[in-house]
Coordinates of C-alpha atoms and ligand atoms in Angstrom, one line a residue:
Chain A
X1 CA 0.0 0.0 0.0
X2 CA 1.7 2.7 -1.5
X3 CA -0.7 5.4 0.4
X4 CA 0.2 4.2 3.7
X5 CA 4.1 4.4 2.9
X6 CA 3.9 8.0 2.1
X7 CA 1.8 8.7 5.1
X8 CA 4.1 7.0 7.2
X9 CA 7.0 9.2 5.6
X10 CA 5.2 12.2 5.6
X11 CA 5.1 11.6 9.4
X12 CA 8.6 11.0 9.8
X13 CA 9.2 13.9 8.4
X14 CA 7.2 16.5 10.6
X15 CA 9.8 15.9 13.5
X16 CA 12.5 17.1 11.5
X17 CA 10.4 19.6 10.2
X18 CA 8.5 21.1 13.3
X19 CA 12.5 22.6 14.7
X20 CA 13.0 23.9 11.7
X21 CA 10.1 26.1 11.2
X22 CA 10.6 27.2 14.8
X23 CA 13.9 28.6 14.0
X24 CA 12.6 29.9 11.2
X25 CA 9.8 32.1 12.8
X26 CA 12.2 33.0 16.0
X27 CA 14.4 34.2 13.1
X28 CA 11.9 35.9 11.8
X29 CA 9.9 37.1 14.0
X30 CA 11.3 37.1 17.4
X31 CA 8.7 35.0 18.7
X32 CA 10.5 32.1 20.5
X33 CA 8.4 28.7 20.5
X34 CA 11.3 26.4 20.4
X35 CA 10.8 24.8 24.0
X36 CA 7.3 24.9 24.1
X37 CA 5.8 21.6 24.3
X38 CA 6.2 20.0 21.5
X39 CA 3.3 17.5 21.3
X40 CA 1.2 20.7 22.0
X41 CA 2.9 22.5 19.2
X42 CA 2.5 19.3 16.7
X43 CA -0.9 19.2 17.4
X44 CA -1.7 23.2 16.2
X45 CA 0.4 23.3 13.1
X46 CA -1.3 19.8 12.0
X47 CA -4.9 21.7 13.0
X48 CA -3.7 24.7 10.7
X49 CA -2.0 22.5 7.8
X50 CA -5.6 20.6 7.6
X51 CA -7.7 23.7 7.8
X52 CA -5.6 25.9 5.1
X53 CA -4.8 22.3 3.5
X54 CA -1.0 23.0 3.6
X55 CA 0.4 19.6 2.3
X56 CA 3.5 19.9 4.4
X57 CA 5.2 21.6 7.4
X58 CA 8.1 22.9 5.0
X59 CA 4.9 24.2 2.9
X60 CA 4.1 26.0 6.2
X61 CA 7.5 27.5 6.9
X62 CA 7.6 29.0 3.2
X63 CA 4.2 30.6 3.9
X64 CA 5.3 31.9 7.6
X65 CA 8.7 33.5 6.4
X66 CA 7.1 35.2 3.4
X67 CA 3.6 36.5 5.3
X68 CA 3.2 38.4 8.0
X69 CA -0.4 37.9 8.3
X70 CA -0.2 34.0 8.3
X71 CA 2.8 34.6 11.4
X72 CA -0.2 36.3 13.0
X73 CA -2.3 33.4 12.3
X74 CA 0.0 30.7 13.6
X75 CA 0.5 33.1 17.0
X76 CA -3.0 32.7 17.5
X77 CA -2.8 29.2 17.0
X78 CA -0.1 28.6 19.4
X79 CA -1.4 30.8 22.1
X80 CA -4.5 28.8 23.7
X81 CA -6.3 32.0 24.8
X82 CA -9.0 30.3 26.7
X83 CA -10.2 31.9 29.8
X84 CA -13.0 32.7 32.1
X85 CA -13.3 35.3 34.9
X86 CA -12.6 33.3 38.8
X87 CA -11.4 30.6 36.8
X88 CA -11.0 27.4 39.8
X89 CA -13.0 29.3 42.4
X90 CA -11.2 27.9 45.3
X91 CA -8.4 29.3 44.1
X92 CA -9.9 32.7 44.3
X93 CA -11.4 31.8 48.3
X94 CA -7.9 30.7 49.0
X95 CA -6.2 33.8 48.1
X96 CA -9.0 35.9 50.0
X97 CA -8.4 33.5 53.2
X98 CA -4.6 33.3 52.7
X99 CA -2.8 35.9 50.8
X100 CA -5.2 39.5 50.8
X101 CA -4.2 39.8 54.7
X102 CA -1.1 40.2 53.9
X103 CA -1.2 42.8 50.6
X104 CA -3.1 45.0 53.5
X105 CA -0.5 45.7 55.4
X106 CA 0.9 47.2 52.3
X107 CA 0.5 50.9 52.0
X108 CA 1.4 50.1 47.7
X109 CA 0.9 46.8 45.9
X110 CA 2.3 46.1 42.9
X111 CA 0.8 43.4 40.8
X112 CA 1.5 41.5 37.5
X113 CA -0.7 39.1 35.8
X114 CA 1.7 37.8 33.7
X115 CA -0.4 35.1 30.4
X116 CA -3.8 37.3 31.0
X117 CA -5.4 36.9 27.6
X118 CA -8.9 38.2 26.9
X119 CA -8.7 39.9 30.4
X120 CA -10.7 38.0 32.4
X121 CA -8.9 36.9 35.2
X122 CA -7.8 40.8 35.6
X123 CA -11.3 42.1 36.0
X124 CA -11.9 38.8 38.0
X125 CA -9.1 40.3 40.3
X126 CA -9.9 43.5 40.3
X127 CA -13.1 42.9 41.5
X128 CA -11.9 40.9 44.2
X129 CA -9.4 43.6 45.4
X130 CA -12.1 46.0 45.5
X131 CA -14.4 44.2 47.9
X132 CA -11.7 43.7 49.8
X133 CA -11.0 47.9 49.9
X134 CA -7.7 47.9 48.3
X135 CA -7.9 48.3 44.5
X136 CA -6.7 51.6 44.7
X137 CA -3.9 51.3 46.4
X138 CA -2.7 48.8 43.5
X139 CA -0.9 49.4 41.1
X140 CA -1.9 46.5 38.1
X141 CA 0.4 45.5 35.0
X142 CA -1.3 42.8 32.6
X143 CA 0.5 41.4 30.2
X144 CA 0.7 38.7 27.0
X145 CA 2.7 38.1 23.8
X146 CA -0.6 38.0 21.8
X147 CA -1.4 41.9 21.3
X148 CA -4.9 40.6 19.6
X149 CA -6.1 39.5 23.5
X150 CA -4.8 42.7 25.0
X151 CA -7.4 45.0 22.5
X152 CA -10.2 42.5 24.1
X153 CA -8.6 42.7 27.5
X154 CA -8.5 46.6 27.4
X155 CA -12.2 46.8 26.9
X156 CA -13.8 44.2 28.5
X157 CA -16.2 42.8 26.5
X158 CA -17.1 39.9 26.7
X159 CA -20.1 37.4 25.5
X160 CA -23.1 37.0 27.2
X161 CA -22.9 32.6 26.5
X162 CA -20.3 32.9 29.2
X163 CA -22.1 34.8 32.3
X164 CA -23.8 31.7 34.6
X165 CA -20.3 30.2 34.5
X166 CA -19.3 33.6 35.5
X167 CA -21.6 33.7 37.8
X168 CA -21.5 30.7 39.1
X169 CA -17.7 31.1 39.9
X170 CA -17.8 34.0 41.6
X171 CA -20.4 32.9 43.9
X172 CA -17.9 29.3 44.8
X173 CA -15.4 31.9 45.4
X174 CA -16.6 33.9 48.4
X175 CA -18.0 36.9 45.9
X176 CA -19.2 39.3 48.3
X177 CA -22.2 40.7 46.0
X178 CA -23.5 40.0 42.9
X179 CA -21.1 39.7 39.9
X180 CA -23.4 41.9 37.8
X181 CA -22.9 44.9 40.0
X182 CA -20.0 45.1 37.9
X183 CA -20.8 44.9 34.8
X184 CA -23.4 46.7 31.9
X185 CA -25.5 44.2 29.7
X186 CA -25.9 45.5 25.7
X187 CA -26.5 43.7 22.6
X188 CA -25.8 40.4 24.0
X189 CA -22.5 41.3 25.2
X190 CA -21.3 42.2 29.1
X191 CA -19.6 45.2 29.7
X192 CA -16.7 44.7 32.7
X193 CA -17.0 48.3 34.5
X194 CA -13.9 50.4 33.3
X195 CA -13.2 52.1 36.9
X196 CA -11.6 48.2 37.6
X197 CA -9.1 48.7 35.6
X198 CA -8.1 52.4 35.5
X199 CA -4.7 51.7 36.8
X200 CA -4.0 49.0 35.0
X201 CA -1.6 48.8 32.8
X202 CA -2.1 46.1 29.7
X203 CA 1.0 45.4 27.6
X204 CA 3.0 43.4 25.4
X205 CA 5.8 41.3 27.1
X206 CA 6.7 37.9 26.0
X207 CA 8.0 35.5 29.0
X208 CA 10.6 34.1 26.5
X209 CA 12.3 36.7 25.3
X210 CA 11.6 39.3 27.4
X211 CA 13.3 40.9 30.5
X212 CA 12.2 41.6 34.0
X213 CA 9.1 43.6 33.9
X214 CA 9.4 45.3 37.3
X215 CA 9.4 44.9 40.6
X216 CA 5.8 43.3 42.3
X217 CA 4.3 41.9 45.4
X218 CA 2.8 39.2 43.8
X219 CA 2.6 37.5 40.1
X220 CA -0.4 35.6 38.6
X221 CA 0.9 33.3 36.4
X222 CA -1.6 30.7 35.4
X223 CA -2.1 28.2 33.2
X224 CA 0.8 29.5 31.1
X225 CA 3.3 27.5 32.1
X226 CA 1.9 23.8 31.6
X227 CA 2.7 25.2 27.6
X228 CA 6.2 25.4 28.2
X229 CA 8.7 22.6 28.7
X230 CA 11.4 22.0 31.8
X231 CA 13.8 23.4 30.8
X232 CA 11.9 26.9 29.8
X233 CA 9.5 26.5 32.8
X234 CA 12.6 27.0 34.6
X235 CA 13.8 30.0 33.0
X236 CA 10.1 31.6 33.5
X237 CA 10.3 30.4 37.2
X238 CA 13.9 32.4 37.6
X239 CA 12.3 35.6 35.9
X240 CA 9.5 35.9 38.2
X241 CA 11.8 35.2 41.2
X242 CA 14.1 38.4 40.1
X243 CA 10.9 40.4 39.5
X244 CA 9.4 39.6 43.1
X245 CA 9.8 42.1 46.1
X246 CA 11.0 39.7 49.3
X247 CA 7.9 37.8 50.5
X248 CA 6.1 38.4 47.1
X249 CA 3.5 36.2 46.3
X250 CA 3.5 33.5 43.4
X251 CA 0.5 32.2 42.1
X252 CA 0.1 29.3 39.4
X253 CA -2.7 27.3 37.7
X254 CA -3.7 24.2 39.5
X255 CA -1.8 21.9 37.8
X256 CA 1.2 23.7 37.5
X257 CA 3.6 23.5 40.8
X258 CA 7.0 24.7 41.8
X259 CA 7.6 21.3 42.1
X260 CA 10.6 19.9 40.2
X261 CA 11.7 23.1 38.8
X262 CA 15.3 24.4 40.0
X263 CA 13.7 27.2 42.3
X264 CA 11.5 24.6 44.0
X265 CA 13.4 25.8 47.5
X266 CA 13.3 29.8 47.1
X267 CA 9.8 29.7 47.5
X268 CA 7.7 28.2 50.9
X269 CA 4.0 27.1 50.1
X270 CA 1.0 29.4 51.3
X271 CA -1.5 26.9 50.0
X272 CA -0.2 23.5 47.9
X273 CA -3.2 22.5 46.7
X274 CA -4.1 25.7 45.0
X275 CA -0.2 26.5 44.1
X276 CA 0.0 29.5 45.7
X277 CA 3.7 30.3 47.4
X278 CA 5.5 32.9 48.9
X279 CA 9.3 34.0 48.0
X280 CA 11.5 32.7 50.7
X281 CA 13.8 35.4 52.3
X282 CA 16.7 32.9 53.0
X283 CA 19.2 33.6 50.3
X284 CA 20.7 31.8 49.0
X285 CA 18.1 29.4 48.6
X286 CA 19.4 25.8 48.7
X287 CA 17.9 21.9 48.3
X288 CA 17.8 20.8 52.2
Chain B
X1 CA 7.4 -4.7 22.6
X2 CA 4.7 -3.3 24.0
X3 CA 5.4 0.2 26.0
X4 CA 1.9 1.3 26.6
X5 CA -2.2 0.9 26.7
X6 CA -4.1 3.8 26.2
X7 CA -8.0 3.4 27.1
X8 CA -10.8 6.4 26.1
X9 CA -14.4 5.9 27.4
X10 CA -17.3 7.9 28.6
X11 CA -20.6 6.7 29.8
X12 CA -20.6 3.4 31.3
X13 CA -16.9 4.1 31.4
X14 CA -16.4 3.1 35.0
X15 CA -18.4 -0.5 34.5
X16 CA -16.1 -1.1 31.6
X17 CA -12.9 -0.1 33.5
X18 CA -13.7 -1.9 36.3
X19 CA -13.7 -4.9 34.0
X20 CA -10.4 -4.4 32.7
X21 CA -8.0 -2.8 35.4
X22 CA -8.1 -5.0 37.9
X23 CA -7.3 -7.9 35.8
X24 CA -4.3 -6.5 35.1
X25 CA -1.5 -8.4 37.1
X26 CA 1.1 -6.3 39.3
X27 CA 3.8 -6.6 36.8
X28 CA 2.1 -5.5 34.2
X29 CA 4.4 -4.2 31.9
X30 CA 2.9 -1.5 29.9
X31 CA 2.3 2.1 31.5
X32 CA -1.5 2.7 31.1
X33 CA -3.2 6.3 30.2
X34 CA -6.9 6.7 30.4
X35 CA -9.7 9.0 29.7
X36 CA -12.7 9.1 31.3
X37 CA -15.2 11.2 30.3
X38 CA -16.9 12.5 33.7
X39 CA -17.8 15.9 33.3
X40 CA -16.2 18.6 36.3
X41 CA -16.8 16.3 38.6
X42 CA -13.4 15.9 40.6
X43 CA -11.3 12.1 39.8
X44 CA -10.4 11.7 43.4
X45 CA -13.7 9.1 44.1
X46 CA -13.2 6.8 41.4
X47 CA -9.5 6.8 41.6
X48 CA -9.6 5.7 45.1
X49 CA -12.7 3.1 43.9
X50 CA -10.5 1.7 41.2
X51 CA -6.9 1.7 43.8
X52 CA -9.2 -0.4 46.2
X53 CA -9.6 -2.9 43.8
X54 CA -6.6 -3.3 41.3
X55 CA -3.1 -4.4 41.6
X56 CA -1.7 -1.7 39.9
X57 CA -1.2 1.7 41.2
X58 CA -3.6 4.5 40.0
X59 CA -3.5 8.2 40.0
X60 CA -4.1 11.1 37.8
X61 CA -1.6 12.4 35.4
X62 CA 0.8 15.3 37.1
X63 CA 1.5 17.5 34.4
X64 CA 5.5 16.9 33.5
X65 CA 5.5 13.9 34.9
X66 CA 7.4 10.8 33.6
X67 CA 5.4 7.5 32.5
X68 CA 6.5 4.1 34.0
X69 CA 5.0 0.8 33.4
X70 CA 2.9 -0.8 35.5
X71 CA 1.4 2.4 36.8
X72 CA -2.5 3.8 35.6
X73 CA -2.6 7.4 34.9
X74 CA -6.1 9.3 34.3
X75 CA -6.5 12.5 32.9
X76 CA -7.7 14.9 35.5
X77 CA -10.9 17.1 34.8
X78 CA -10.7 20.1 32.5
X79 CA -7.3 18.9 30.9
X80 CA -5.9 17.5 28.0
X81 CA -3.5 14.8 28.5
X82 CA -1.0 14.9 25.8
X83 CA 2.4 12.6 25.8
X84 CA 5.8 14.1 24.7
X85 CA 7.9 12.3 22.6
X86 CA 10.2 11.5 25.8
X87 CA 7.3 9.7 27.6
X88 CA 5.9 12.7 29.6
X89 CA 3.0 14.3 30.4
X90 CA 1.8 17.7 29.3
X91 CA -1.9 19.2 30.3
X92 CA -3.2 21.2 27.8
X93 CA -6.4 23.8 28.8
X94 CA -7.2 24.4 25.0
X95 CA -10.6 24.2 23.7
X96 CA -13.1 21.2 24.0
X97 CA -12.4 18.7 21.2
X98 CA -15.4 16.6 20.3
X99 CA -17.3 18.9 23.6
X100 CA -14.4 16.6 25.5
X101 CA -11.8 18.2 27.9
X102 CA -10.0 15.4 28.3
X103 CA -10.7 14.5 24.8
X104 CA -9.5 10.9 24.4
X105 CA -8.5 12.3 20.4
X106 CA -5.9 14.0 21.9
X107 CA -4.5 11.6 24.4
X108 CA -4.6 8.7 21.6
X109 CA -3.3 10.8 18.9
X110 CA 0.0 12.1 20.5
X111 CA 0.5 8.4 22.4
X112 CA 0.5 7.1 19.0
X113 CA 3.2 10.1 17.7
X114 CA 5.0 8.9 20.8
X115 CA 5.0 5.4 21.1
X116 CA 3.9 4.2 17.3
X117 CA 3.8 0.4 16.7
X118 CA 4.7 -0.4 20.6
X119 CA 0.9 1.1 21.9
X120 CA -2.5 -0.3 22.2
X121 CA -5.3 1.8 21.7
X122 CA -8.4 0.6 23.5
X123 CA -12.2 2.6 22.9
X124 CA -14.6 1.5 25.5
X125 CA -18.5 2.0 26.5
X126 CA -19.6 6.4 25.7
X127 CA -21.9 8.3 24.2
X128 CA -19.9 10.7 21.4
X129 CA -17.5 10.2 18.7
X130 CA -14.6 11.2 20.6
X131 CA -11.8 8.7 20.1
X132 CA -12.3 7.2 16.6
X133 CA -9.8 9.1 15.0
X134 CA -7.2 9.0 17.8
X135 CA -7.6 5.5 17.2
X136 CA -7.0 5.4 13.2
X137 CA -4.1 7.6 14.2
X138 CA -2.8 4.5 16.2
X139 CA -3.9 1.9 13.7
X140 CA -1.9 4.2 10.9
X141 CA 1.0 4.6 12.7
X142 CA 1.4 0.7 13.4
X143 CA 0.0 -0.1 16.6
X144 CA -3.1 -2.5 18.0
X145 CA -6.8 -1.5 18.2
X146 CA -8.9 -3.1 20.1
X147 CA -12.8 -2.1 20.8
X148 CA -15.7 -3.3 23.2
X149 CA -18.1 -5.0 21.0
X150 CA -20.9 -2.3 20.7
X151 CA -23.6 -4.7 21.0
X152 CA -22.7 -5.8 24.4
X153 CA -21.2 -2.1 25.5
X154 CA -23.6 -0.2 27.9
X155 CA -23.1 3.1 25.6
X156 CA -22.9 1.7 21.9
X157 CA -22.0 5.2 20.0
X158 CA -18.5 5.3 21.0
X159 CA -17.5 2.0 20.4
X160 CA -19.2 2.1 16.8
X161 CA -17.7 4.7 16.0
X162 CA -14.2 4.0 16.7
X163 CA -15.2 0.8 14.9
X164 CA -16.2 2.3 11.6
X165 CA -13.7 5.0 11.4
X166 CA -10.7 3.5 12.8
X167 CA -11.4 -0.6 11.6
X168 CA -9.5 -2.1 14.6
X169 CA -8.2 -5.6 14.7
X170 CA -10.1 -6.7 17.5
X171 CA -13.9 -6.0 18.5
X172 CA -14.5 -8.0 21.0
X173 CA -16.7 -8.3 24.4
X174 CA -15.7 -6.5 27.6
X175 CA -14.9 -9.4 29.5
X176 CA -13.0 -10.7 27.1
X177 CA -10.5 -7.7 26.9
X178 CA -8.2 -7.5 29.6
X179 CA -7.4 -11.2 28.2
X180 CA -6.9 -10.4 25.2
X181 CA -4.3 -7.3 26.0
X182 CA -2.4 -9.9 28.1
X183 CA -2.0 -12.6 25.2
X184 CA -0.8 -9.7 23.3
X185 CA 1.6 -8.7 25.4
X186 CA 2.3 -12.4 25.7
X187 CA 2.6 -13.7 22.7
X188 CA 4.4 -10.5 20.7
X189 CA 7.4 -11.7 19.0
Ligands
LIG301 C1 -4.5 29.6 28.6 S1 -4.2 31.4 28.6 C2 -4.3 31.7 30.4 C3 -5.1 32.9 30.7 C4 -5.4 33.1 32.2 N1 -4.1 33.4 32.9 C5 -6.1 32.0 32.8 O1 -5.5 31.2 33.5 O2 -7.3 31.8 32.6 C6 -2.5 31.4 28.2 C7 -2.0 32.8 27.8 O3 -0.6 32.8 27.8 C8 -0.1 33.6 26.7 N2 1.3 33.3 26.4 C9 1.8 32.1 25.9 N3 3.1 32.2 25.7 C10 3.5 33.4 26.2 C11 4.7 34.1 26.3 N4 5.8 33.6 25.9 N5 4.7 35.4 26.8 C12 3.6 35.9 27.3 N6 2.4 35.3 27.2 C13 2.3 34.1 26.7 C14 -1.1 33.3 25.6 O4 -1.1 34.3 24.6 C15 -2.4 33.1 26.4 O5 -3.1 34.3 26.3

């Protein structure tokens, strides 16, 4: 069966393929997806090949290098943008219980949601911080590589298909009112109110390839990292540990952990379960 | 020889496992990864259920985590389970495929990437699609199909559906599978 030799072939052939288009766009483009997981990688440029019916991951890397507008595509592609405002409600209880005590005896907070996509999980903050009375003595910094999901982020828009989840979520976690105090229904959209986030500052900043971003008291990070292998976990891990303020709080998605990464020992759990730690001030931090 | 089973079911999914797992002997040699369809509803319960009764330790899949033989892993609630090409775990939050998060496409189609002719793919007892072309995947990339007989499954539309799309070697009864993997695993040359 000739047809099943060629598709075995063709198979072989995306391994040696997928590195090479990744150098090609980094190259390119600056966008650096070369220790991202691969599997999860695969898996999008065989989604885009079958939807554009590209016959070949070379095919692909011709396309990329010579269009902008297809890059853009492929970013999107790579970047799983899927959110939703108090995302894992008992993570959002636990920080209330465990962590908001502590950012009041701050006179300034600095805060960076570092991955924040469409925006969600900033106004899902925000709101939080402002029950508890100390949204405006934050200061806010969202950021993501994707500058598509910052434009939605900035205003806040989001579909109405969405809102029992919503809802729902911000009721399991400890929501002191009702969720649509803040927000405006029209033409089958929600409207997040804009006084959340007037000191917020959205912008570009890629994890990879950019610097520190500043200094903070505490780093959302979540549900980035599970997109990134070891070795570049790692590297992400060290950034945010530069960028905290001693005692900063870390917080990850819920099946994303500290665990196994080289700066497992700087920081000292606040809650395992719902992978929120705390920078350790012993320095230097060492394996016991 | 034989590195790894992967299993994908839905409803009736825990009657079908419990069928199959604990027949399994302790040195099993394969690693096992499973979906189970069960909605947000947290793994913990069933995870314990099927520990109390099997040989073979099981747990849901820690994202990085290496895969060993003789172990069970489960893909936890809301995740993808993919497998890396050097036998680990990654959890993937992307959209619902087939209205599955885990979708059992995803798990079969990057095991098969992973471990080609040396995996068996297994579609059990559910009520969608999901799974039938994960398991062509397998079948195209050299390794063994095997599905639950749909006239004897609780949930037929899986199991038929992997059956038509995928054409497995081996349909066959639920009680007759964890017998059959073994006389595989057996018998392979
Ligand atoms: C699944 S979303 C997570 C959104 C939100 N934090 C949550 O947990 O619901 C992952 C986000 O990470 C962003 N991202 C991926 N790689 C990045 C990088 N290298 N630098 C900055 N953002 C990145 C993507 O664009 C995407 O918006």
């Amino acid at each position: 069966m000739p047809d099943k030799q060629e598709k075995l072939e063709a198979f072989e052939n995306i391994d040696i393929e997928i590195p090479l288009i990744l150098e090609a766009i980094y190259q390119k483009y600056g966008y650096d997806f070369r220790k991202y997981s691969r599997s999860h990688i695969k898996r999008r440029f065989i989604h885009r090949m079958a939807i554009n019916n590209i016959e070949s991951i070379s095919h692909m890397q011709d396309k990329v290098l010579r269009s902008k507008d297809f890059f853009i595509e492929l970013l999107e592609d790579l970047s799983i943008n899927v959110t939703e405002m108090f995302r894992d409600p008992e993570f959002y209880a636990s920080f209330r219980e465990n962590v908001v005590p502590n950012l009041k005896t701050y006179p300034f907070i600095k805060i960076w949601h570092a991955g924040c996509s469409t925006g969600e999980e900033v106004y899902s903050f925000a709101i939080l911080l402002r029950e508890e009375g100390i949204l405006d003595r934050c200061q806010i910094y969202a950021t993501d590589f994707n500058r598509k999901v910052l434009e939605v982020a900035k205003q806040g828009i989001y579909a109405t298909r969405d809102i029992e989840l919503f809802e729902r979520n911000y009721t399991k976690s400890g929501g002191k009112s009702k969720l649509s105090d803040f927000y405006t229904m029209k033409y089958g959209s929600i409207k997040l109110d804009q006084s959340l986030v007037k000191k917020v500052v959205f912008a570009d900043h890629n994890l990879v390839t950019d610097s520190v971003f500043a200094e903070v008291n505490l780093i959302i990070c979540r549900n980035v990292l599970i997109y990134f292998n070891r070795d570049l976990q790692n590297k992400v891990i060290n950034l945010f540990h530069e960028s905290l303020s001693s005692s900063g709080h870390l917080c990850l998605g819920s099946k994303e952990s500290l665990k196994f990464t080289n700066k497992e020992y700087c920081f000292s759990d606040v809650d395992e379960k719902q992978k929120i730690y705390k920078k350790s001030l012993a320095k230097p931090c060492i394996k016991h | 020889m034989y590195k790894a089973l992967v299993i994908g079911t839905s409803f009736g999914g825990l009657e079908a496992l419990k069928a199959i797992i604990p027949l399994l002997p302790k040195d099993f040699p394969l690693a096992v990864i499973a979906v189970l369809h069960i909605g947000d509803n947290q793994n913990d319960s069933f995870i314990r259920y099927l520990n109390d009764i099997s040989q073979l330790e099981i747990k849901e899949a820690e994202e990085k985590e290496a895969i060993y033989p003789g172990k069970v892993y489960f893909a936890p609630p809301n995740y993808h389970l993919l497998i890396e090409g050097d036998e680990t775990v990654t959890l993937s939050t992307e959209s619902k495929v087939h209205h599955s998060r885990p979708s059992i496409d995803v798990l079969f189609e990057t095991a098969a990437w992973c471990y080609r002719d040396q995996l068996i793919g297994l579609v059990l007892s559910g009520l969608n699609q999901d799974g039938a072309y994960g398991l062509l995947q397998i079948k195209e990339l050299g390794g063994i199909c095997i599905v639950e007989d749909p006239d004897n499954a609780i949930a037929r539309i899986m199991p038929s559906a992997a059956h038509k799309i995928a054409k497995p070697q081996f349909i066959i009864p639920l009680h007759q599978i964890a017998d059959k993997i073994i006389t595989l695993i057996n018998t392979q040359s």
